[in-house]
Short mmCIF file of C-alpha atoms in Angstrom, two decimals:
data_model
loop_
_atom_site.label_atom_id
_atom_site.label_comp_id
_atom_site.label_asym_id
_atom_site.label_seq_id
_atom_site.Cartn_x
_atom_site.Cartn_y
_atom_site.Cartn_z
CA UNK S 1 40.45 61.48 -43.02
CA UNK S 2 40.37 65.24 -41.95
CA UNK S 3 41.77 65.65 -38.52
CA UNK S 4 38.74 67.87 -37.58
CA UNK S 5 35.13 67.32 -39.28
CA UNK S 6 32.04 68.65 -38.97
CA UNK S 7 29.03 68.91 -41.32
CA UNK S 8 29.48 71.77 -43.24
CA UNK S 9 25.11 72.58 -43.05
CA UNK S 10 23.51 74.71 -43.42
CA UNK S 11 20.95 74.38 -40.73
CA UNK S 12 18.22 76.18 -41.24
CA UNK S 13 15.92 76.96 -37.64
CA UNK S 14 13.48 79.26 -36.80
CA UNK S 15 14.11 81.73 -33.87
CA UNK S 16 13.52 80.43 -30.75
CA UNK S 17 14.92 76.87 -31.67
CA UNK S 18 17.30 74.77 -29.81
CA UNK S 19 19.95 73.37 -32.33
CA UNK S 20 22.93 71.25 -31.72
CA UNK S 21 26.38 70.79 -33.91
CA UNK S 22 28.44 68.10 -33.56
CA UNK S 23 32.38 67.61 -34.33
CA UNK S 24 34.91 64.95 -34.42
CA UNK S 25 38.65 64.91 -34.24
CA UNK S 26 41.25 62.21 -35.29
CA UNK S 27 44.28 63.09 -33.15
CA UNK S 28 43.68 61.44 -29.62
CA UNK S 29 46.59 63.61 -28.62
CA UNK S 30 44.97 66.58 -28.70
CA UNK S 31 45.10 69.06 -25.75
CA UNK S 32 42.14 71.51 -25.64
CA UNK S 33 39.26 72.21 -27.50
CA UNK S 34 37.38 75.22 -28.73
CA UNK S 35 34.31 76.62 -30.60
CA UNK S 36 34.94 79.63 -32.88
CA UNK S 37 32.26 82.08 -34.57
CA UNK S 38 33.05 83.13 -38.10
CA UNK S 39 30.71 85.90 -39.79
CA UNK S 40 30.89 86.12 -43.35
CA UNK S 41 34.36 87.73 -44.93
CA UNK S 42 35.15 88.12 -41.11
CA UNK S 43 37.78 86.57 -38.67
CA UNK S 44 37.18 83.82 -36.50
CA UNK S 45 35.81 85.01 -32.94
CA UNK S 46 36.17 82.86 -30.05
CA UNK S 47 32.91 81.38 -28.62
CA UNK S 48 33.83 78.97 -25.76
CA UNK S 49 36.39 76.60 -24.63
CA UNK S 50 35.30 72.91 -24.51
CA UNK S 51 36.11 70.78 -21.35
CA UNK S 52 35.14 67.22 -20.47
CA UNK S 53 32.94 68.40 -17.70
CA UNK S 54 31.14 70.59 -20.14
CA UNK S 55 30.37 74.26 -19.98
CA UNK S 56 27.65 76.61 -20.50
CA UNK S 57 27.87 80.33 -21.35
CA UNK S 58 24.40 81.81 -21.32
CA UNK S 59 22.34 80.04 -24.46
CA UNK S 60 25.45 77.85 -25.55
CA UNK S 61 26.54 74.43 -23.91
CA UNK S 62 29.51 72.84 -25.25
CA UNK S 63 30.88 69.36 -24.39
CA UNK S 64 33.72 67.23 -24.89
CA UNK S 65 33.69 63.33 -24.90
CA UNK S 66 37.50 62.26 -25.29
CA UNK S 67 36.64 58.62 -25.34
CA UNK S 68 34.64 59.22 -28.42
CA UNK S 69 36.58 61.95 -29.77
CA UNK S 70 33.65 64.18 -29.96
CA UNK S 71 32.84 67.63 -29.67
CA UNK S 72 29.30 69.19 -29.34
CA UNK S 73 27.78 72.72 -29.24
CA UNK S 74 24.29 73.38 -28.30
CA UNK S 75 22.27 76.74 -28.72
CA UNK S 76 19.20 77.20 -26.77
CA UNK S 77 16.57 80.08 -27.94
CA UNK S 78 18.26 80.99 -31.49
CA UNK S 79 18.63 84.53 -32.21
CA UNK S 80 18.75 85.84 -35.99
CA UNK S 81 22.05 87.49 -34.76
CA UNK S 82 23.38 83.58 -33.90
CA UNK S 83 23.43 83.48 -37.87
CA UNK S 84 26.95 82.55 -38.69
CA UNK S 85 29.38 79.58 -39.31
CA UNK S 86 30.50 77.73 -36.56
CA UNK S 87 34.16 76.12 -36.31
CA UNK S 88 35.29 73.45 -34.24
CA UNK S 89 38.88 73.58 -33.40
CA UNK S 90 41.50 71.57 -31.79
CA UNK S 91 44.76 72.39 -30.31
CA UNK S 92 47.06 69.50 -31.25
CA UNK S 93 49.64 70.80 -29.03
CA UNK S 94 52.44 74.02 -29.08
CA UNK S 95 49.28 75.88 -29.75
CA UNK S 96 48.64 74.57 -33.34
CA UNK S 97 45.06 74.64 -34.08
CA UNK S 98 43.35 72.75 -36.33
CA UNK S 99 39.98 74.22 -37.62
CA UNK S 100 37.15 72.26 -38.79
CA UNK S 101 35.51 73.44 -42.63
CA UNK S 102 32.76 74.96 -40.26
CA UNK S 103 28.99 74.53 -39.62
CA UNK S 104 26.77 77.22 -41.05
CA UNK S 105 23.69 77.88 -39.01
CA UNK S 106 20.80 80.50 -40.57
CA UNK S 107 18.28 81.33 -38.21
CA UNK S 108 15.09 82.82 -39.57
CA UNK S 109 12.39 84.91 -38.18
CA UNK O 1 40.60 91.35 -24.15
CA UNK O 2 43.42 90.63 -25.69
CA UNK O 3 43.42 92.57 -29.29
CA UNK O 4 45.31 91.69 -32.18
CA UNK O 5 45.36 94.55 -35.22
CA UNK O 6 45.81 93.54 -38.75
CA UNK O 7 46.63 95.91 -41.61
CA UNK O 8 45.57 96.38 -44.11
CA UNK O 9 42.27 94.41 -44.13
CA UNK O 10 42.15 94.62 -47.87
CA UNK O 11 44.41 94.94 -50.74
CA UNK O 12 43.93 94.79 -54.68
CA UNK O 13 47.39 94.49 -56.84
CA UNK O 14 48.70 93.47 -59.94
CA UNK O 15 50.36 90.36 -60.45
CA UNK O 16 54.16 90.33 -59.76
CA UNK O 17 53.77 92.74 -56.80
CA UNK O 18 54.59 92.18 -53.40
CA UNK O 19 52.70 92.79 -50.57
CA UNK O 20 53.25 93.26 -46.84
CA UNK O 21 50.62 92.12 -43.94
CA UNK O 22 51.32 93.30 -40.50
CA UNK O 23 49.97 91.64 -37.56
CA UNK O 24 50.23 93.80 -34.01
CA UNK O 25 49.30 92.55 -30.43
CA UNK O 26 47.81 95.80 -29.11
CA UNK O 27 47.69 95.02 -25.49
CA UNK O 28 49.80 91.89 -24.94
CA UNK O 29 53.16 90.76 -25.97
CA UNK O 30 52.93 87.62 -28.23
CA UNK O 31 55.71 85.55 -28.27
CA UNK O 32 53.93 83.40 -31.23
CA UNK O 33 52.04 84.45 -34.02
CA UNK O 34 50.47 82.05 -36.63
CA UNK O 35 49.34 82.97 -40.21
CA UNK O 36 46.71 81.48 -41.94
CA UNK O 37 44.99 81.59 -44.99
CA UNK O 38 41.49 80.69 -45.92
CA UNK O 39 39.84 80.22 -49.29
CA UNK O 40 36.47 80.22 -49.97
CA UNK O 41 33.80 77.95 -48.29
CA UNK O 42 37.41 76.18 -46.90
CA UNK O 43 38.75 75.95 -43.55
CA UNK O 44 41.37 78.19 -42.15
CA UNK O 45 44.73 76.80 -42.80
CA UNK O 46 47.98 77.08 -40.81
CA UNK O 47 50.79 78.41 -43.24
CA UNK O 48 53.21 79.28 -40.60
CA UNK O 49 54.23 79.64 -36.77
CA UNK O 50 56.43 82.91 -36.12
CA UNK O 51 58.36 82.84 -32.81
CA UNK O 52 59.70 86.39 -31.94
CA UNK O 53 63.45 86.47 -32.71
CA UNK O 54 63.85 83.25 -34.72
CA UNK O 55 63.21 81.90 -38.00
CA UNK O 56 59.41 81.05 -38.76
CA UNK O 57 58.52 77.52 -38.91
CA UNK O 58 56.08 76.38 -42.32
CA UNK O 59 53.82 73.82 -42.55
CA UNK O 60 54.07 71.34 -45.44
CA UNK O 61 53.55 72.65 -49.11
CA UNK O 62 54.09 76.34 -48.07
CA UNK O 63 56.98 78.17 -49.72
CA UNK O 64 58.83 80.07 -47.20
CA UNK O 65 60.65 81.70 -50.04
CA UNK O 66 57.30 83.24 -51.30
CA UNK O 67 55.73 83.78 -47.90
CA UNK O 68 58.27 85.72 -46.08
CA UNK O 69 57.58 86.31 -42.17
CA UNK O 70 59.48 88.58 -39.95
CA UNK O 71 58.67 88.66 -36.10
CA UNK O 72 61.17 91.04 -34.84
CA UNK O 73 59.21 92.14 -32.07
CA UNK O 74 56.72 91.13 -29.40
CA UNK O 75 54.10 92.74 -30.91
CA UNK O 76 54.30 92.62 -34.63
CA UNK O 77 54.91 90.17 -37.25
CA UNK O 78 54.77 90.78 -40.89
CA UNK O 79 53.84 88.20 -43.77
CA UNK O 80 55.19 89.28 -47.22
CA UNK O 81 53.71 87.43 -50.03
CA UNK O 82 56.55 88.06 -52.76
CA UNK O 83 55.58 88.37 -56.53
CA UNK O 84 51.85 87.57 -55.55
CA UNK O 85 50.10 85.85 -58.73
CA UNK O 86 46.15 85.31 -58.71
CA UNK O 87 46.12 82.28 -57.06
CA UNK O 88 47.64 83.93 -54.02
CA UNK O 89 44.15 85.46 -53.88
CA UNK O 90 42.72 84.70 -50.57
CA UNK O 91 41.78 85.69 -47.00
CA UNK O 92 44.87 85.95 -44.94
CA UNK O 93 44.08 86.00 -40.96
CA UNK O 94 46.96 86.30 -38.48
CA UNK O 95 46.39 85.28 -34.56
CA UNK O 96 48.75 85.54 -31.31
CA UNK O 97 49.59 83.97 -28.37
CA UNK O 98 51.74 83.95 -25.55
CA UNK O 99 53.40 80.37 -25.67
CA UNK O 100 52.78 78.19 -22.93
CA UNK O 101 49.40 80.28 -22.04
CA UNK O 102 46.50 78.93 -21.72
CA UNK O 103 44.68 81.28 -23.32
CA UNK O 104 42.99 80.57 -26.94
CA UNK O 105 44.42 82.58 -29.90
CA UNK O 106 43.14 86.01 -30.48
CA UNK O 107 42.86 86.51 -34.34
CA UNK O 108 43.42 89.82 -36.11
CA UNK O 109 40.64 91.33 -38.61
CA UNK O 110 42.18 89.42 -41.62
CA UNK O 111 43.27 90.76 -44.68
CA UNK O 112 41.60 89.94 -47.98
CA UNK O 113 44.13 90.03 -50.93
CA UNK O 114 43.07 90.11 -54.43
CA UNK O 115 45.61 89.63 -57.39
CA UNK O 116 44.70 90.92 -60.53
#
């Protein structure tokens, strides 16, 4: 079983749609959690950290369920510029990050 | 915000050549730098963790004699791919952080290495 699992997609949605991505992780001792965005042939860029209390940044909402070892990302009012691969990332300790394979999002006009 | 610079961004060279990639933290001191590799349509895989002034810690399956890492200062780490072969062609990305800090890692722009 992979340490971090994501549905690879692609998720094809029209502009303005709401889309949700899920991620599960296997190491119950994992300490912190992030969503990164990666555009084609580019480096990952931090989108947001994920907390158990849930956190929101504009159109983006992230949620962590430690009991279920489950992380989610919700994007509201999708824009064309949201098209990218979204990486679920888990810090397993000592800043060691484990990346999911990513979920590809395609937003169309 | 924290900026990490990686150089070069693209390398094409012949098989057998050694290639050096630099990773610099521009506006903060990075006690720890990480080197990742990403093959097409795969996730980033950690290759090694580099701590300033000490030997790098390599992940299982990564040859330390092939991928030489030097972290001589708090702002610079280098990865040298020695005697590169076509199977070493990949996207190499570094990241930097301050160990013990709560901030997530900051990534360099990545280096696309193509070995002919």
